């Protein structure tokens, strides 16, 4: 992507994400209707939909040649990542938005010919904007985030992991293997927003993040951010992410990623 174009798109995206954040913040105490999607705990509100519609209108007006892949379906039917594609989660962490009125984020990843060029994650209620442009580092508001590339022993590391993956009935994973993995760590955390988990990893508050199911809009921005600080992001089996389908995701500082990936392979062989 042409540098001047990239800077222009970045500036637009930043303006829009802050504006969308203000809209959400100003209505945080308004009554809202809550619906469920795939299951009774998969929540969606009119604010998720309004926010995605806001981005869809802005993108269509300003960049009619771009595509939008969004969680709430106001974007395009995307079959490949040709051209410029905005991958947006208008509210990542909707359950937190509904129950806690905090700990949610707007996530925007902008891809050009399949390559992640721009990532923005806005922690709305804290007013913290994480940004990254490929090859130019990652930022928390105006401060550049330091590199994550230094090794850290697994036994001194914190892994973002949802307790769902420790439940015996969960069909996606061998829960005993997962329990063994947990024992090798210092501790785990679960924030309820994948985008924030990537942002906290990029910030160095976490050393890794493992999850068995994520959708493209959950990690489109976060993966760009984490890679810009020298972290590794793949599927749990270390294969490449494809950004069009539901997938496992393993992210982390380099040695943690490698160690957890090899544990995961053993865990699958049990
Ligand atoms: P959401 O709030 O945008 O739905 C919660 O642990 C995290 O997982 C959030 O980032 C949430 O995004 C995401 N999530 C919720 N349900 C999911 C599903 N069925 N598949 C993948 N990701 C999901
Ligand atoms: Ca969402």
Coordinates of N, CA and C and ligand atoms in Angstrom, one line a residue, residues 37-39 41-44 48 71-72 89-97 104-105 162 164-165 172 190-197 209 211-219 246-247, ligand 1:
X37 N -27.5 -14.1 19.9 CA -27.3 -14.5 18.5 C -27.2 -16.1 18.5
X38 N -25.9 -16.6 18.4 CA -25.7 -18.0 18.3 C -26.1 -18.9 19.5
X39 N -26.1 -18.2 20.7 CA -26.5 -19.0 21.9 C -26.9 -17.9 23.0
X41 N -25.7 -16.8 25.5 CA -24.6 -15.9 26.1 C -23.9 -15.1 25.0
X42 N -24.4 -15.2 23.8 CA -23.8 -14.5 22.7 C -24.7 -13.2 22.5
X43 N -24.3 -12.1 23.0 CA -25.2 -10.9 23.1 C -24.9 -10.0 22.0
X44 N -25.9 -9.2 21.7 CA -25.8 -8.1 20.7 C -26.8 -7.0 21.1
X48 N -24.1 -2.1 19.2 CA -23.2 -2.9 18.3 C -23.6 -2.6 16.8
X71 N -18.7 -7.7 12.0 CA -19.4 -8.8 12.8 C -20.9 -8.7 12.6
X72 N -21.5 -7.5 12.5 CA -23.0 -7.4 12.6 C -23.6 -7.4 11.2
X89 N -14.8 -5.0 14.3 CA -15.8 -5.4 15.4 C -16.2 -4.2 16.1
X90 N -17.5 -3.8 15.9 CA -17.9 -2.5 16.5 C -17.8 -2.5 18.0
X91 N -18.2 -3.6 18.7 CA -18.0 -3.7 20.1 C -17.4 -5.1 20.3
X92 N -16.2 -5.2 20.7 CA -15.6 -6.5 21.1 C -15.6 -6.6 22.6
X93 N -16.4 -7.6 23.1 CA -16.6 -7.7 24.5 C -18.0 -7.2 24.8
X94 N -19.0 -7.6 24.0 CA -20.3 -7.1 24.2 C -20.9 -7.5 25.6
X95 N -20.5 -8.7 26.1 CA -21.0 -9.1 27.4 C -20.5 -8.1 28.5
X96 N -19.2 -7.7 28.4 CA -18.7 -6.7 29.3 C -19.4 -5.3 29.1
X97 N -19.7 -5.0 27.9 CA -20.4 -3.7 27.6 C -21.8 -3.7 28.3
X104 N -14.6 -3.1 27.1 CA -14.9 -3.5 25.7 C -14.1 -2.5 24.8
X105 N -14.0 -2.9 23.6 CA -13.2 -2.2 22.6 C -13.9 -2.1 21.2
X162 N -9.4 -18.4 28.4 CA -10.8 -18.4 29.0 C -11.0 -19.7 29.7
X164 N -13.5 -21.5 29.8 CA -14.3 -22.4 29.0 C -13.4 -23.5 28.5
X165 N -12.2 -23.3 28.3 CA -11.3 -24.3 27.7 C -10.9 -25.4 28.7
X172 N -14.1 -28.5 21.8 CA -13.0 -27.9 21.0 C -11.6 -28.4 21.5
X190 N -8.4 -13.7 32.1 CA -9.4 -13.7 31.0 C -10.2 -12.4 31.1
X191 N -10.1 -11.5 30.0 CA -10.6 -10.2 30.1 C -12.0 -10.1 29.4
X192 N -12.4 -11.1 28.6 CA -13.7 -11.1 28.0 C -13.7 -10.2 26.7
X193 N -12.6 -9.7 26.2 CA -12.5 -9.0 25.0 C -11.2 -9.4 24.3
X194 N -11.3 -10.2 23.2 CA -10.2 -10.7 22.5 C -9.3 -9.5 22.1
X195 N -9.9 -8.4 21.6 CA -9.1 -7.3 21.1 C -8.3 -6.7 22.2
X196 N -8.9 -6.6 23.4 CA -8.1 -6.0 24.5 C -7.0 -7.0 25.0
X197 N -7.3 -8.3 24.8 CA -6.3 -9.3 25.2 C -5.1 -9.2 24.3
X209 N -1.5 -15.5 24.5 CA -3.0 -15.6 24.4 C -3.3 -16.8 23.6
X211 N -6.7 -19.3 22.4 CA -8.1 -19.5 22.3 C -8.5 -20.4 21.2
X212 N -9.5 -21.2 21.4 CA -9.9 -22.2 20.4 C -10.9 -21.7 19.4
X213 N -11.6 -20.6 19.6 CA -12.4 -20.1 18.6 C -12.4 -18.6 18.6
X214 N -11.9 -18.0 17.5 CA -12.1 -16.6 17.3 C -12.6 -16.3 15.8
X215 N -13.3 -15.2 15.7 CA -13.7 -14.8 14.3 C -12.7 -13.7 13.8
X216 N -12.6 -13.6 12.5 CA -11.7 -12.6 12.0 C -11.7 -11.2 12.6
X217 N -12.9 -10.7 12.9 CA -12.9 -9.3 13.5 C -12.4 -9.3 14.9
X218 N -12.3 -10.5 15.6 CA -11.8 -10.5 16.9 C -10.3 -10.3 16.9
X219 N -9.6 -10.7 15.9 CA -8.1 -10.6 15.9 C -7.5 -9.8 14.7
X246 N -13.7 -18.9 11.2 CA -13.5 -19.1 12.6 C -12.2 -20.0 12.8
X247 N -11.4 -19.7 13.8 CA -10.1 -20.3 13.9 C -9.6 -20.4 15.4
Ligands
LIG1 P1 -17.7 -10.3 21.0 O1 -17.9 -9.6 22.3 O2 -17.4 -9.3 19.9 O3 -18.7 -11.3 20.6 C1 -15.0 -13.2 24.8 O4 -14.2 -14.2 25.4 C2 -14.4 -12.9 23.4 O5 -14.7 -13.9 22.5 C3 -14.8 -11.6 22.9 O6 -13.8 -11.0 22.1 C4 -16.0 -12.0 22.0 O7 -16.3 -11.1 21.0 C5 -15.5 -13.3 21.4 N1 -16.5 -14.3 21.1 C6 -17.7 -14.4 21.6 N2 -18.4 -15.5 21.1 C7 -17.6 -16.0 20.2 C8 -17.7 -17.1 19.3 N3 -18.8 -17.9 19.2 N4 -16.7 -17.3 18.4 C9 -15.6 -16.6 18.5 N5 -15.4 -15.5 19.3 C10 -16.4 -15.2 20.2

